[in-house]
Amino acid sequence: MDEPVIVVTRRWPAPVEEELVRRFPHVRLNVEDVPLGPEGLRAALEQADVVLPTVSDRLGAELFDGELRTTFLGNFGVGYDHIDIEAAARAGIVVTNTPGVLTDTTADTTMTLLLMVARRAGEGEREVRAGRWTGWRPTHMMGADVTGKTLGILGMGRIGVAVARRAHFGFGMPVVFHDPVDFEPDHGIPGARRVDTVEEVLALADFVSLHMPGGGENARLIDAAALARMKPTAFLVNSARGDVVDQQALIAALRSGTIAGAGLDVYEDEPEIPRDLRELDNAVLLPHLGSATRETRTAMGMLVLADLQAFLTGHPPSCRVA
Ligand code: DGY
């Protein structure tokens, strides 16, 4: 393919956009940073050789029907449940993602959520900003200790392991984990215990952290029954995908005290977050910031570019998912 037409669906970090423009004469950047929507995405697939989407673009099977020009989709992000990769593959499109480069940053965000919800940091900040703090007192805003508590990990991939390592080596937390496809005994974390079921993790952990992909059989895995299996003193942390948790069931569990709190970076219907959830003080809510550092977002973009370059020069992309 000589000089491909490339559509980038959202703004990317400046160093990556500069590199794209330097290398390719026919790049269309989304200067306004407004999501293209289904029609814009369909037009991109019909008119461009390469489309570079991200999690805010929903690329369902219907978008891949019929005549398309695109042969390469380089997703900016590790999760690709927003792309029907089987339909893309049937349409002859190669799809890549960005694993590895965001592991530590996402694990750091997960620990931020865990610490914030345990120590009521969001609530405390709101109190100070609203001018409602009346001074130190022994019973003021008491949270829960983190050190020495049990961390339960569901999904022991790269990010799950990175969170477990931080929690164990940094906070002395015993780790219990479940993963349906990973059978490594302890991932080099002393005492880490692999268990056979999700239910065991839910029952044993003081903090349950989710690290599985979204969609498929993981959709609403954490429903009312799952939440009821957790200790009433336990916290749920989700930096994976919003659809893994039944959001209404979580709201009910947070209200009734079925669990103590939740730290969330992802939601069922982003960017919509129900008012009922926003009003709960025992929920820490971040706007999908998992990988949001300058360094990591630049590395993600550069990885997409490296795989695009490989594809265009007839080499196998290193992060091909379809
Ligand atoms: C990821 O990399 O999967 C982030 O959640 C953004 O898509």
mmCIF file with all atom_site columns, C-alpha atoms in Angstrom, residues 49-191:
data_model
loop_
_atom_site.group_PDB
_atom_site.id
_atom_site.type_symbol
_atom_site.label_atom_id
_atom_site.label_alt_id
_atom_site.label_comp_id
_atom_site.label_asym_id
_atom_site.label_entity_id
_atom_site.label_seq_id
_atom_site.pdbx_PDB_ins_code
_atom_site.Cartn_x
_atom_site.Cartn_y
_atom_site.Cartn_z
_atom_site.occupancy
_atom_site.B_iso_or_equiv
_atom_site.pdbx_formal_charge
_atom_site.auth_seq_id
_atom_site.auth_comp_id
_atom_site.auth_asym_id
_atom_site.auth_atom_id
_atom_site.pdbx_PDB_model_num
ATOM 1   C CA . ASP A 1 49  ? -6.832  2.227   4.831  1.00 0.00 ? 49  ASP A CA 1
ATOM 2   C CA . VAL A 1 50  ? -6.050  2.477   8.516  1.00 0.00 ? 50  VAL A CA 1
ATOM 3   C CA . VAL A 1 51  ? -8.314  3.425   11.432 1.00 0.00 ? 51  VAL A CA 1
ATOM 4   C CA . LEU A 1 52  ? -6.853  4.050   14.883 1.00 0.00 ? 52  LEU A CA 1
ATOM 5   C CA . PRO A 1 53  ? -9.732  3.836   17.420 1.00 0.00 ? 53  PRO A CA 1
ATOM 6   C CA . THR A 1 54  ? -9.972  3.667   21.180 1.00 0.00 ? 54  THR A CA 1
ATOM 7   C CA . VAL A 1 55  ? -12.351 2.595   23.942 1.00 0.00 ? 55  VAL A CA 1
ATOM 8   C CA . SER A 1 56  ? -14.803 5.452   23.296 1.00 0.00 ? 56  SER A CA 1
ATOM 9   C CA . ASP A 1 57  ? -15.509 4.049   19.804 1.00 0.00 ? 57  ASP A CA 1
ATOM 10  C CA . ARG A 1 58  ? -18.029 1.209   19.630 1.00 0.00 ? 58  ARG A CA 1
ATOM 11  C CA . LEU A 1 59  ? -17.160 -0.963  16.672 1.00 0.00 ? 59  LEU A CA 1
ATOM 12  C CA . GLY A 1 60  ? -19.921 -3.594  16.666 1.00 0.00 ? 60  GLY A CA 1
ATOM 13  C CA . ALA A 1 61  ? -20.401 -6.298  14.027 1.00 0.00 ? 61  ALA A CA 1
ATOM 14  C CA . GLU A 1 62  ? -22.820 -4.146  11.994 1.00 0.00 ? 62  GLU A CA 1
ATOM 15  C CA . LEU A 1 63  ? -20.031 -1.660  11.194 1.00 0.00 ? 63  LEU A CA 1
ATOM 16  C CA . PHE A 1 64  ? -17.983 -4.351  9.471  1.00 0.00 ? 64  PHE A CA 1
ATOM 17  C CA . ASP A 1 65  ? -20.681 -5.438  6.957  1.00 0.00 ? 65  ASP A CA 1
ATOM 18  C CA . GLY A 1 66  ? -20.239 -4.759  3.236  1.00 0.00 ? 66  GLY A CA 1
ATOM 19  C CA . GLU A 1 67  ? -17.486 -3.063  1.280  1.00 0.00 ? 67  GLU A CA 1
ATOM 20  C CA . LEU A 1 68  ? -14.711 -1.519  3.401  1.00 0.00 ? 68  LEU A CA 1
ATOM 21  C CA . ARG A 1 69  ? -11.351 0.050   2.587  1.00 0.00 ? 69  ARG A CA 1
ATOM 22  C CA . THR A 1 70  ? -9.748  -0.451  5.999  1.00 0.00 ? 70  THR A CA 1
ATOM 23  C CA . THR A 1 71  ? -7.289  -3.321  6.465  1.00 0.00 ? 71  THR A CA 1
ATOM 24  C CA . PHE A 1 72  ? -5.712  -2.270  9.795  1.00 0.00 ? 72  PHE A CA 1
ATOM 25  C CA . LEU A 1 73  ? -7.325  -1.214  13.097 1.00 0.00 ? 73  LEU A CA 1
ATOM 26  C CA . GLY A 1 74  ? -4.737  -0.162  15.676 1.00 0.00 ? 74  GLY A CA 1
ATOM 27  C CA . ASN A 1 75  ? -6.562  0.168   18.977 1.00 0.00 ? 75  ASN A CA 1
ATOM 28  C CA . PHE A 1 76  ? -5.177  2.727   21.436 1.00 0.00 ? 76  PHE A CA 1
ATOM 29  C CA . GLY A 1 77  ? -5.640  0.628   24.595 1.00 0.00 ? 77  GLY A CA 1
ATOM 30  C CA . VAL A 1 78  ? -5.187  -2.896  25.844 1.00 0.00 ? 78  VAL A CA 1
ATOM 31  C CA . GLY A 1 79  ? -8.896  -3.725  26.249 1.00 0.00 ? 79  GLY A CA 1
ATOM 32  C CA . TYR A 1 80  ? -10.706 -4.319  22.975 1.00 0.00 ? 80  TYR A CA 1
ATOM 33  C CA . ASP A 1 81  ? -14.168 -5.470  24.056 1.00 0.00 ? 81  ASP A CA 1
ATOM 34  C CA . HIS A 1 82  ? -15.557 -2.401  22.219 1.00 0.00 ? 82  HIS A CA 1
ATOM 35  C CA . ILE A 1 83  ? -14.475 -3.975  18.919 1.00 0.00 ? 83  ILE A CA 1
ATOM 36  C CA . ASP A 1 84  ? -16.152 -7.079  17.488 1.00 0.00 ? 84  ASP A CA 1
ATOM 37  C CA . ILE A 1 85  ? -12.853 -8.653  16.517 1.00 0.00 ? 85  ILE A CA 1
ATOM 38  C CA . GLU A 1 86  ? -14.462 -11.724 14.898 1.00 0.00 ? 86  GLU A CA 1
ATOM 39  C CA . ALA A 1 87  ? -16.461 -9.451  12.586 1.00 0.00 ? 87  ALA A CA 1
ATOM 40  C CA . ALA A 1 88  ? -13.330 -7.384  11.888 1.00 0.00 ? 88  ALA A CA 1
ATOM 41  C CA . ALA A 1 89  ? -11.362 -10.531 11.065 1.00 0.00 ? 89  ALA A CA 1
ATOM 42  C CA . ARG A 1 90  ? -14.142 -11.730 8.728  1.00 0.00 ? 90  ARG A CA 1
ATOM 43  C CA . ALA A 1 91  ? -13.874 -8.358  6.968  1.00 0.00 ? 91  ALA A CA 1
ATOM 44  C CA . GLY A 1 92  ? -10.156 -9.056  6.483  1.00 0.00 ? 92  GLY A CA 1
ATOM 45  C CA . ILE A 1 93  ? -9.006  -6.437  9.003  1.00 0.00 ? 93  ILE A CA 1
ATOM 46  C CA . VAL A 1 94  ? -5.953  -6.909  11.212 1.00 0.00 ? 94  VAL A CA 1
ATOM 47  C CA . VAL A 1 95  ? -6.552  -5.600  14.756 1.00 0.00 ? 95  VAL A CA 1
ATOM 48  C CA . THR A 1 96  ? -3.861  -4.712  17.314 1.00 0.00 ? 96  THR A CA 1
ATOM 49  C CA . ASN A 1 97  ? -3.874  -3.416  20.913 1.00 0.00 ? 97  ASN A CA 1
ATOM 50  C CA . THR A 1 98  ? -1.367  -2.009  23.431 1.00 0.00 ? 98  THR A CA 1
ATOM 51  C CA . PRO A 1 99  ? -0.562  -4.484  26.223 1.00 0.00 ? 99  PRO A CA 1
ATOM 52  C CA . GLY A 1 100 ? 2.475   -4.235  28.502 1.00 0.00 ? 100 GLY A CA 1
ATOM 53  C CA . VAL A 1 101 ? 3.227   -0.518  28.289 1.00 0.00 ? 101 VAL A CA 1
ATOM 54  C CA . LEU A 1 102 ? 0.357   0.439   30.617 1.00 0.00 ? 102 LEU A CA 1
ATOM 55  C CA . THR A 1 103 ? 0.690   -2.297  33.232 1.00 0.00 ? 103 THR A CA 1
ATOM 56  C CA . ASP A 1 104 ? 2.429   -0.325  35.986 1.00 0.00 ? 104 ASP A CA 1
ATOM 57  C CA . THR A 1 105 ? 0.414   2.835   35.455 1.00 0.00 ? 105 THR A CA 1
ATOM 58  C CA . THR A 1 106 ? -2.886  0.961   35.627 1.00 0.00 ? 106 THR A CA 1
ATOM 59  C CA . ALA A 1 107 ? -1.717  -0.945  38.707 1.00 0.00 ? 107 ALA A CA 1
ATOM 60  C CA . ASP A 1 108 ? -0.854  2.403   40.328 1.00 0.00 ? 108 ASP A CA 1
ATOM 61  C CA . THR A 1 109 ? -4.366  3.692   39.586 1.00 0.00 ? 109 THR A CA 1
ATOM 62  C CA . THR A 1 110 ? -5.812  0.527   41.113 1.00 0.00 ? 110 THR A CA 1
ATOM 63  C CA . MET A 1 111 ? -3.817  1.084   44.306 1.00 0.00 ? 111 MET A CA 1
ATOM 64  C CA . THR A 1 112 ? -4.978  4.712   44.314 1.00 0.00 ? 112 THR A CA 1
ATOM 65  C CA . LEU A 1 113 ? -8.604  3.535   44.287 1.00 0.00 ? 113 LEU A CA 1
ATOM 66  C CA . LEU A 1 114 ? -7.948  0.898   46.928 1.00 0.00 ? 114 LEU A CA 1
ATOM 67  C CA . LEU A 1 115 ? -6.265  3.348   49.288 1.00 0.00 ? 115 LEU A CA 1
ATOM 68  C CA . MET A 1 116 ? -8.758  6.121   48.631 1.00 0.00 ? 116 MET A CA 1
ATOM 69  C CA . VAL A 1 117 ? -11.809 4.009   49.351 1.00 0.00 ? 117 VAL A CA 1
ATOM 70  C CA . ALA A 1 118 ? -10.280 2.382   52.449 1.00 0.00 ? 118 ALA A CA 1
ATOM 71  C CA . ARG A 1 119 ? -9.181  5.720   53.888 1.00 0.00 ? 119 ARG A CA 1
ATOM 72  C CA . ARG A 1 120 ? -12.232 7.719   52.744 1.00 0.00 ? 120 ARG A CA 1
ATOM 73  C CA . ALA A 1 121 ? -9.982  10.113  50.844 1.00 0.00 ? 121 ALA A CA 1
ATOM 74  C CA . GLY A 1 122 ? -12.645 11.297  48.376 1.00 0.00 ? 122 GLY A CA 1
ATOM 75  C CA . GLU A 1 123 ? -15.083 11.973  51.181 1.00 0.00 ? 123 GLU A CA 1
ATOM 76  C CA . GLY A 1 124 ? -12.398 13.837  53.154 1.00 0.00 ? 124 GLY A CA 1
ATOM 77  C CA . GLU A 1 125 ? -11.438 15.957  50.184 1.00 0.00 ? 125 GLU A CA 1
ATOM 78  C CA . ARG A 1 126 ? -15.060 16.897  49.551 1.00 0.00 ? 126 ARG A CA 1
ATOM 79  C CA . GLU A 1 127 ? -15.434 17.900  53.194 1.00 0.00 ? 127 GLU A CA 1
ATOM 80  C CA . VAL A 1 128 ? -12.365 20.151  53.101 1.00 0.00 ? 128 VAL A CA 1
ATOM 81  C CA . ARG A 1 129 ? -13.270 21.761  49.759 1.00 0.00 ? 129 ARG A CA 1
ATOM 82  C CA . ALA A 1 130 ? -16.809 22.455  50.931 1.00 0.00 ? 130 ALA A CA 1
ATOM 83  C CA . GLY A 1 131 ? -15.470 24.235  54.044 1.00 0.00 ? 131 GLY A CA 1
ATOM 84  C CA . ARG A 1 132 ? -17.218 21.677  56.258 1.00 0.00 ? 132 ARG A CA 1
ATOM 85  C CA . TRP A 1 133 ? -14.150 20.410  58.189 1.00 0.00 ? 133 TRP A CA 1
ATOM 86  C CA . THR A 1 134 ? -14.406 21.417  61.833 1.00 0.00 ? 134 THR A CA 1
ATOM 87  C CA . GLY A 1 135 ? -11.000 20.145  63.010 1.00 0.00 ? 135 GLY A CA 1
ATOM 88  C CA . TRP A 1 136 ? -9.241  17.029  64.284 1.00 0.00 ? 136 TRP A CA 1
ATOM 89  C CA . ARG A 1 137 ? -11.125 14.685  66.576 1.00 0.00 ? 137 ARG A CA 1
ATOM 90  C CA . PRO A 1 138 ? -10.554 11.046  67.533 1.00 0.00 ? 138 PRO A CA 1
ATOM 91  C CA . THR A 1 139 ? -13.614 9.681   65.770 1.00 0.00 ? 139 THR A CA 1
ATOM 92  C CA . HIS A 1 140 ? -13.448 11.772  62.641 1.00 0.00 ? 140 HIS A CA 1
ATOM 93  C CA . MET A 1 141 ? -13.865 9.910   59.327 1.00 0.00 ? 141 MET A CA 1
ATOM 94  C CA . MET A 1 142 ? -12.341 6.643   60.435 1.00 0.00 ? 142 MET A CA 1
ATOM 95  C CA . GLY A 1 143 ? -11.548 4.340   57.575 1.00 0.00 ? 143 GLY A CA 1
ATOM 96  C CA . ALA A 1 144 ? -10.140 0.830   57.332 1.00 0.00 ? 144 ALA A CA 1
ATOM 97  C CA . ASP A 1 145 ? -6.512  -0.280  57.491 1.00 0.00 ? 145 ASP A CA 1
ATOM 98  C CA . VAL A 1 146 ? -4.967  -1.637  54.324 1.00 0.00 ? 146 VAL A CA 1
ATOM 99  C CA . THR A 1 147 ? -1.724  -3.082  55.680 1.00 0.00 ? 147 THR A CA 1
ATOM 100 C CA . GLY A 1 148 ? -1.989  -6.810  56.363 1.00 0.00 ? 148 GLY A CA 1
ATOM 101 C CA . LYS A 1 149 ? -5.492  -7.159  54.911 1.00 0.00 ? 149 LYS A CA 1
ATOM 102 C CA . THR A 1 150 ? -6.190  -9.843  52.296 1.00 0.00 ? 150 THR A CA 1
ATOM 103 C CA . LEU A 1 151 ? -6.250  -8.806  48.648 1.00 0.00 ? 151 LEU A CA 1
ATOM 104 C CA . GLY A 1 152 ? -8.351  -10.894 46.267 1.00 0.00 ? 152 GLY A CA 1
ATOM 105 C CA . ILE A 1 153 ? -7.519  -10.637 42.577 1.00 0.00 ? 153 ILE A CA 1
ATOM 106 C CA . LEU A 1 154 ? -9.903  -11.804 39.875 1.00 0.00 ? 154 LEU A CA 1
ATOM 107 C CA . GLY A 1 155 ? -7.931  -12.021 36.625 1.00 0.00 ? 155 GLY A CA 1
ATOM 108 C CA . MET A 1 156 ? -4.236  -12.652 37.205 1.00 0.00 ? 156 MET A CA 1
ATOM 109 C CA . GLY A 1 157 ? -2.891  -11.187 33.977 1.00 0.00 ? 157 GLY A CA 1
ATOM 110 C CA . ARG A 1 158 ? -0.147  -8.559  33.756 1.00 0.00 ? 158 ARG A CA 1
ATOM 111 C CA . ILE A 1 159 ? -2.109  -5.875  35.619 1.00 0.00 ? 159 ILE A CA 1
ATOM 112 C CA . GLY A 1 160 ? -3.501  -8.271  38.237 1.00 0.00 ? 160 GLY A CA 1
ATOM 113 C CA . VAL A 1 161 ? 0.021   -9.481  39.018 1.00 0.00 ? 161 VAL A CA 1
ATOM 114 C CA . ALA A 1 162 ? 1.365   -5.901  39.174 1.00 0.00 ? 162 ALA A CA 1
ATOM 115 C CA . VAL A 1 163 ? -1.365  -4.944  41.665 1.00 0.00 ? 163 VAL A CA 1
ATOM 116 C CA . ALA A 1 164 ? -0.722  -8.071  43.736 1.00 0.00 ? 164 ALA A CA 1
ATOM 117 C CA . ARG A 1 165 ? 3.009   -7.281  43.869 1.00 0.00 ? 165 ARG A CA 1
ATOM 118 C CA . ARG A 1 166 ? 2.396   -3.699  44.975 1.00 0.00 ? 166 ARG A CA 1
ATOM 119 C CA . ALA A 1 167 ? -0.078  -4.818  47.638 1.00 0.00 ? 167 ALA A CA 1
ATOM 120 C CA . HIS A 1 168 ? 2.075   -7.651  48.936 1.00 0.00 ? 168 HIS A CA 1
ATOM 121 C CA . PHE A 1 169 ? 5.513   -6.051  48.910 1.00 0.00 ? 169 PHE A CA 1
ATOM 122 C CA . GLY A 1 170 ? 4.322   -2.522  49.721 1.00 0.00 ? 170 GLY A CA 1
ATOM 123 C CA . PHE A 1 171 ? 1.526   -3.184  52.198 1.00 0.00 ? 171 PHE A CA 1
ATOM 124 C CA . GLY A 1 172 ? 2.176   -6.704  53.482 1.00 0.00 ? 172 GLY A CA 1
ATOM 125 C CA . MET A 1 173 ? -1.124  -7.918  52.060 1.00 0.00 ? 173 MET A CA 1
ATOM 126 C CA . PRO A 1 174 ? -1.661  -11.660 51.674 1.00 0.00 ? 174 PRO A CA 1
ATOM 127 C CA . VAL A 1 175 ? -2.908  -12.385 48.138 1.00 0.00 ? 175 VAL A CA 1
ATOM 128 C CA . VAL A 1 176 ? -5.572  -14.818 47.012 1.00 0.00 ? 176 VAL A CA 1
ATOM 129 C CA . PHE A 1 177 ? -6.419  -15.015 43.322 1.00 0.00 ? 177 PHE A CA 1
ATOM 130 C CA . HIS A 1 178 ? -8.444  -16.753 40.655 1.00 0.00 ? 178 HIS A CA 1
ATOM 131 C CA . ASP A 1 179 ? -7.928  -16.836 36.927 1.00 0.00 ? 179 ASP A CA 1
ATOM 132 C CA . PRO A 1 180 ? -9.667  -19.298 34.618 1.00 0.00 ? 180 PRO A CA 1
ATOM 133 C CA . VAL A 1 181 ? -6.756  -19.552 32.182 1.00 0.00 ? 181 VAL A CA 1
ATOM 134 C CA . ASP A 1 182 ? -3.620  -18.786 34.198 1.00 0.00 ? 182 ASP A CA 1
ATOM 135 C CA . PHE A 1 183 ? -2.241  -21.654 36.227 1.00 0.00 ? 183 PHE A CA 1
ATOM 136 C CA . GLU A 1 184 ? 0.993   -20.242 37.569 1.00 0.00 ? 184 GLU A CA 1
ATOM 137 C CA . PRO A 1 185 ? 1.069   -21.083 41.274 1.00 0.00 ? 185 PRO A CA 1
ATOM 138 C CA . ASP A 1 186 ? 2.090   -17.803 42.930 1.00 0.00 ? 186 ASP A CA 1
ATOM 139 C CA . HIS A 1 187 ? 3.637   -15.402 40.381 1.00 0.00 ? 187 HIS A CA 1
ATOM 140 C CA . GLY A 1 188 ? 6.666   -15.001 42.634 1.00 0.00 ? 188 GLY A CA 1
ATOM 141 C CA . ILE A 1 189 ? 4.585   -13.464 45.420 1.00 0.00 ? 189 ILE A CA 1
ATOM 142 C CA . PRO A 1 190 ? 5.342   -15.271 48.688 1.00 0.00 ? 190 PRO A CA 1
ATOM 143 C CA . GLY A 1 191 ? 2.250   -16.987 50.071 1.00 0.00 ? 191 GLY A CA 1
#
